[in-house]
């Protein structure tokens, strides 16, 4: 299975690109997907957190990703400066 | 993206956003304006860069409006967020909520900005004289 | 009467009032707009007439600002009230409060309008198609 | 002693004038002053309340009025329509 991932903010800076292609054998849930990213990009583990959005909605850890889903990494949003 | 929910590169015009929610039967309007601050943690901010995952940001802002109207059914609400490069003092977000009476307007407007800050995928990079940082990215 | 505290016959311009309190170190601005409603108790309001005991109204508004700053010392606040004849939908009062963070802006702005409605000597006459009434005069 | 009283809103409508002159023998406090007004203008008793301001500040019942004070009747202010 092959998925495309959209990257924003610091996640884009860490990966060095605004999109990422990922191949995986068999079913892939959000939890595993996040672990793969952390393994591949250790700096991801240093973030306060990051979430995964599937088709423009936040997805839980057990959500299974499918080819054709719009998948995005959501690093921490803008925070408390006002 | 409707008039009421809007992401734009342009300067946010408060008067215009208020006019989107004002209505003859709604006497109380609470507006929140989030502006770019000069200093965070003692450093001078030269400018800010806001970046949105735009379709999802619009979807999240729409969800906020829907949840708001579940709780305050007679409210009208507009949320406009700016993206791109902003300078100190400029408005990054303007939320206007009109309700028949003022208590609801305040509560609903506060709900909207609190939720927006938690869930809407918009990121802010602070650019200082000597570097830059994505706000809230690290613990 | 300073710029920040103002009673006027002219239309209230929200953008201008916000600009009076905006400041590079104050990131959260809460604005309240009290607008003329169409219907009270099922009757159509044709127009409203606001009348102020002006020097005392200015004195009371100044006291509100001072009390507000005792509680939120880094706040900037502007209170503009319109008098004379207003039509439905127009703003009768605009209050803008800027603070470093948003929670204080909301709380302080709410304090200002709640206190204004209790203490500032400004009276409102609702004119209907078939008569008129001073609002809140009678139990 | 003679005092001038400023009238606003419904108080002005009840009295039929925006100013009122009042003569009184001896000391006059706010409480007595309000009673005199109610006796003279019974409709004043039908208001939710009315307050007295002296020199642009709300005055308590025991405040003694003096000639030259700026005295005003403050009927209920604009109330809860927004």
Short mmCIF file of N, CA and C in Angstrom, two decimals, chain A residues 6-14 18 43 45-49 51-59 70-82, chain B residues 32-35 37 40 50-56 59-60 63 81 92-93 113 116-126 132 134-139:
data_model
loop_
_atom_site.label_atom_id
_atom_site.label_comp_id
_atom_site.label_asym_id
_atom_site.label_seq_id
_atom_site.Cartn_x
_atom_site.Cartn_y
_atom_site.Cartn_z
N UNK A 6 0.57 14.85 3.71
CA UNK A 6 0.81 16.30 3.66
C UNK A 6 1.49 16.75 4.94
N UNK A 7 2.45 17.65 4.80
CA UNK A 7 3.23 18.09 5.96
C UNK A 7 3.14 19.61 6.11
N UNK A 8 3.01 20.05 7.36
CA UNK A 8 2.88 21.49 7.62
C UNK A 8 3.80 21.91 8.76
N UNK A 9 4.07 23.20 8.80
CA UNK A 9 4.79 23.79 9.93
C UNK A 9 6.08 23.06 10.22
N UNK A 10 6.31 22.78 11.50
CA UNK A 10 7.58 22.19 11.89
C UNK A 10 7.75 20.77 11.34
N UNK A 11 6.65 20.08 11.08
CA UNK A 11 6.75 18.72 10.50
C UNK A 11 7.35 18.80 9.10
N UNK A 12 6.97 19.84 8.39
CA UNK A 12 7.55 20.03 7.05
C UNK A 12 9.04 20.34 7.15
N UNK A 13 9.38 21.19 8.13
CA UNK A 13 10.79 21.51 8.31
C UNK A 13 11.61 20.26 8.67
N UNK A 14 11.07 19.40 9.52
CA UNK A 14 11.79 18.19 9.94
C UNK A 14 12.01 17.24 8.76
N UNK A 18 7.09 19.24 1.71
CA UNK A 18 5.69 19.43 2.09
C UNK A 18 4.83 18.21 1.76
N UNK A 43 13.38 13.48 15.16
CA UNK A 43 12.99 14.80 15.69
C UNK A 43 11.49 14.91 15.93
N UNK A 45 9.80 12.94 17.57
CA UNK A 45 9.56 12.57 18.98
C UNK A 45 9.77 13.75 19.92
N UNK A 46 10.46 14.77 19.45
CA UNK A 46 10.74 15.92 20.31
C UNK A 46 9.59 16.93 20.32
N UNK A 47 8.64 16.76 19.42
CA UNK A 47 7.50 17.69 19.40
C UNK A 47 6.62 17.48 20.64
N UNK A 48 5.90 18.53 21.03
CA UNK A 48 4.94 18.39 22.14
C UNK A 48 4.00 17.22 21.84
N UNK A 49 3.57 17.16 20.61
CA UNK A 49 2.73 16.06 20.12
C UNK A 49 2.60 16.25 18.62
N UNK A 51 -0.54 15.09 15.62
CA UNK A 51 -1.74 14.33 15.34
C UNK A 51 -1.78 13.98 13.85
N UNK A 52 -2.66 13.08 13.55
CA UNK A 52 -2.85 12.70 12.15
C UNK A 52 -4.28 13.02 11.74
N UNK A 53 -4.41 13.68 10.60
CA UNK A 53 -5.74 13.94 10.06
C UNK A 53 -5.96 13.07 8.84
N UNK A 54 -7.12 12.47 8.78
CA UNK A 54 -7.50 11.67 7.61
C UNK A 54 -8.72 12.32 6.98
N UNK A 55 -8.60 12.66 5.73
CA UNK A 55 -9.67 13.34 5.01
C UNK A 55 -10.20 14.55 5.78
N UNK A 56 -9.22 15.34 6.26
CA UNK A 56 -9.50 16.63 6.90
C UNK A 56 -10.24 16.51 8.23
N UNK A 57 -10.04 15.37 8.90
CA UNK A 57 -10.59 15.22 10.23
C UNK A 57 -9.55 14.51 11.10
N UNK A 58 -9.47 14.90 12.38
CA UNK A 58 -8.52 14.22 13.27
C UNK A 58 -8.88 12.75 13.37
N UNK A 59 -7.86 11.90 13.33
CA UNK A 59 -8.09 10.45 13.37
C UNK A 59 -7.52 9.86 14.65
N UNK A 70 -6.80 11.33 2.19
CA UNK A 70 -5.97 12.53 2.32
C UNK A 70 -5.42 12.54 3.74
N UNK A 71 -4.13 12.25 3.85
CA UNK A 71 -3.50 12.10 5.17
C UNK A 71 -2.59 13.29 5.42
N UNK A 72 -2.69 13.86 6.63
CA UNK A 72 -1.85 15.02 6.95
C UNK A 72 -1.32 14.89 8.37
N UNK A 73 -0.08 15.33 8.56
CA UNK A 73 0.48 15.44 9.91
C UNK A 73 0.13 16.80 10.47
N UNK A 74 -0.38 16.80 11.70
CA UNK A 74 -0.79 18.05 12.34
C UNK A 74 0.09 18.27 13.57
N UNK A 75 1.17 19.01 13.41
CA UNK A 75 1.96 19.35 14.61
C UNK A 75 1.16 20.34 15.47
N UNK A 76 1.66 20.66 16.67
CA UNK A 76 0.88 21.51 17.57
C UNK A 76 0.45 22.82 16.88
N UNK A 77 -0.85 23.16 17.03
CA UNK A 77 -1.35 24.38 16.40
C UNK A 77 -0.94 25.59 17.21
N UNK A 78 -1.35 26.78 16.79
CA UNK A 78 -0.57 27.99 17.10
C UNK A 78 -0.39 28.37 18.56
N UNK A 79 -1.11 27.77 19.46
CA UNK A 79 -0.79 27.97 20.88
C UNK A 79 -1.31 29.25 21.49
N UNK A 80 -0.74 29.64 22.61
CA UNK A 80 -1.38 30.60 23.50
C UNK A 80 -0.85 32.02 23.47
N UNK A 81 -0.40 32.53 22.36
CA UNK A 81 0.20 33.87 22.44
C UNK A 81 -0.81 35.01 22.50
N UNK A 82 -2.10 34.74 22.38
CA UNK A 82 -3.06 35.81 22.71
C UNK A 82 -4.26 35.21 23.37
N UNK B 32 -13.78 39.00 19.22
CA UNK B 32 -12.42 38.78 19.70
C UNK B 32 -11.45 39.03 18.56
N UNK B 33 -10.41 39.78 18.88
CA UNK B 33 -9.36 40.05 17.90
C UNK B 33 -8.05 39.54 18.50
N UNK B 34 -7.43 38.61 17.81
CA UNK B 34 -6.11 38.12 18.23
C UNK B 34 -5.07 38.81 17.38
N UNK B 35 -4.22 39.60 18.05
CA UNK B 35 -3.25 40.41 17.31
C UNK B 35 -1.84 39.89 17.55
N UNK B 37 1.68 39.91 18.79
CA UNK B 37 2.39 40.60 19.87
C UNK B 37 3.85 40.82 19.52
N UNK B 40 7.71 37.73 22.74
CA UNK B 40 7.42 36.50 23.47
C UNK B 40 8.70 36.08 24.12
N UNK B 50 1.97 32.89 9.26
CA UNK B 50 0.90 31.96 9.53
C UNK B 50 0.69 31.08 8.32
N UNK B 51 0.56 29.79 8.61
CA UNK B 51 0.38 28.83 7.53
C UNK B 51 -0.83 27.96 7.89
N UNK B 52 -1.69 27.71 6.94
CA UNK B 52 -2.88 26.90 7.20
C UNK B 52 -2.89 25.66 6.32
N UNK B 53 -3.42 24.59 6.87
CA UNK B 53 -3.86 23.44 6.05
C UNK B 53 -5.30 23.80 5.71
N UNK B 54 -5.42 24.54 4.62
CA UNK B 54 -6.62 25.36 4.42
C UNK B 54 -7.94 24.60 4.38
N UNK B 55 -8.06 23.54 3.56
CA UNK B 55 -9.38 22.88 3.54
C UNK B 55 -9.78 22.32 4.90
N UNK B 56 -8.80 21.77 5.64
CA UNK B 56 -9.14 21.24 6.95
C UNK B 56 -9.41 22.37 7.95
N UNK B 59 -12.81 23.34 7.43
CA UNK B 59 -13.70 22.30 7.97
C UNK B 59 -13.78 22.39 9.50
N UNK B 60 -12.64 22.61 10.16
CA UNK B 60 -12.64 22.71 11.63
C UNK B 60 -13.39 23.96 12.08
N UNK B 63 -16.93 23.23 11.91
CA UNK B 63 -17.36 22.41 13.04
C UNK B 63 -17.54 23.26 14.30
N UNK B 81 -9.68 34.20 9.60
CA UNK B 81 -8.28 34.02 10.02
C UNK B 81 -7.37 34.46 8.89
N UNK B 92 -4.54 38.62 13.55
CA UNK B 92 -4.40 37.31 12.92
C UNK B 92 -5.75 36.62 12.83
N UNK B 93 -6.60 36.88 13.80
CA UNK B 93 -7.91 36.25 13.80
C UNK B 93 -8.95 37.23 14.33
N UNK B 113 -12.97 31.01 20.23
CA UNK B 113 -11.51 31.23 20.15
C UNK B 113 -10.75 30.15 20.91
N UNK B 116 -10.81 27.13 18.64
CA UNK B 116 -9.97 27.40 17.47
C UNK B 116 -8.49 27.19 17.80
N UNK B 117 -8.07 27.70 18.94
CA UNK B 117 -6.66 27.60 19.31
C UNK B 117 -6.23 26.15 19.55
N UNK B 118 -7.20 25.29 19.83
CA UNK B 118 -6.89 23.89 20.09
C UNK B 118 -6.92 23.02 18.84
N UNK B 119 -7.87 23.31 17.94
CA UNK B 119 -8.15 22.32 16.90
C UNK B 119 -7.90 22.78 15.46
N UNK B 120 -7.83 24.07 15.21
CA UNK B 120 -7.76 24.50 13.80
C UNK B 120 -6.32 24.44 13.31
N UNK B 121 -6.08 23.69 12.24
CA UNK B 121 -4.70 23.49 11.78
C UNK B 121 -4.13 24.72 11.08
N UNK B 122 -3.71 25.65 11.93
CA UNK B 122 -3.01 26.85 11.46
C UNK B 122 -1.78 26.99 12.35
N UNK B 123 -0.65 27.21 11.72
CA UNK B 123 0.60 27.26 12.47
C UNK B 123 1.23 28.63 12.36
N UNK B 124 1.94 28.96 13.41
CA UNK B 124 2.51 30.29 13.51
C UNK B 124 4.02 30.17 13.70
N UNK B 125 4.76 30.84 12.85
CA UNK B 125 6.22 30.89 13.01
C UNK B 125 6.60 32.31 13.42
N UNK B 126 7.25 32.40 14.57
CA UNK B 126 7.74 33.71 15.01
C UNK B 126 9.15 33.91 14.48
N UNK B 132 14.22 31.90 14.22
CA UNK B 132 12.79 31.74 14.09
C UNK B 132 12.36 30.47 14.80
N UNK B 134 8.74 27.74 15.38
CA UNK B 134 7.32 27.40 15.25
C UNK B 134 6.71 27.41 16.64
N UNK B 135 5.70 28.25 16.84
CA UNK B 135 5.15 28.43 18.18
C UNK B 135 4.45 27.16 18.65
N UNK B 136 4.74 26.80 19.91
CA UNK B 136 4.07 25.67 20.60
C UNK B 136 4.50 24.30 20.09
N UNK B 137 5.46 24.27 19.18
CA UNK B 137 5.86 22.97 18.62
C UNK B 137 6.53 22.08 19.67
N UNK B 138 7.34 22.68 20.51
CA UNK B 138 8.10 21.90 21.49
C UNK B 138 7.59 22.14 22.90
N UNK B 139 7.79 21.14 23.77
CA UNK B 139 7.30 21.27 25.16
C UNK B 139 8.03 22.40 25.88
#
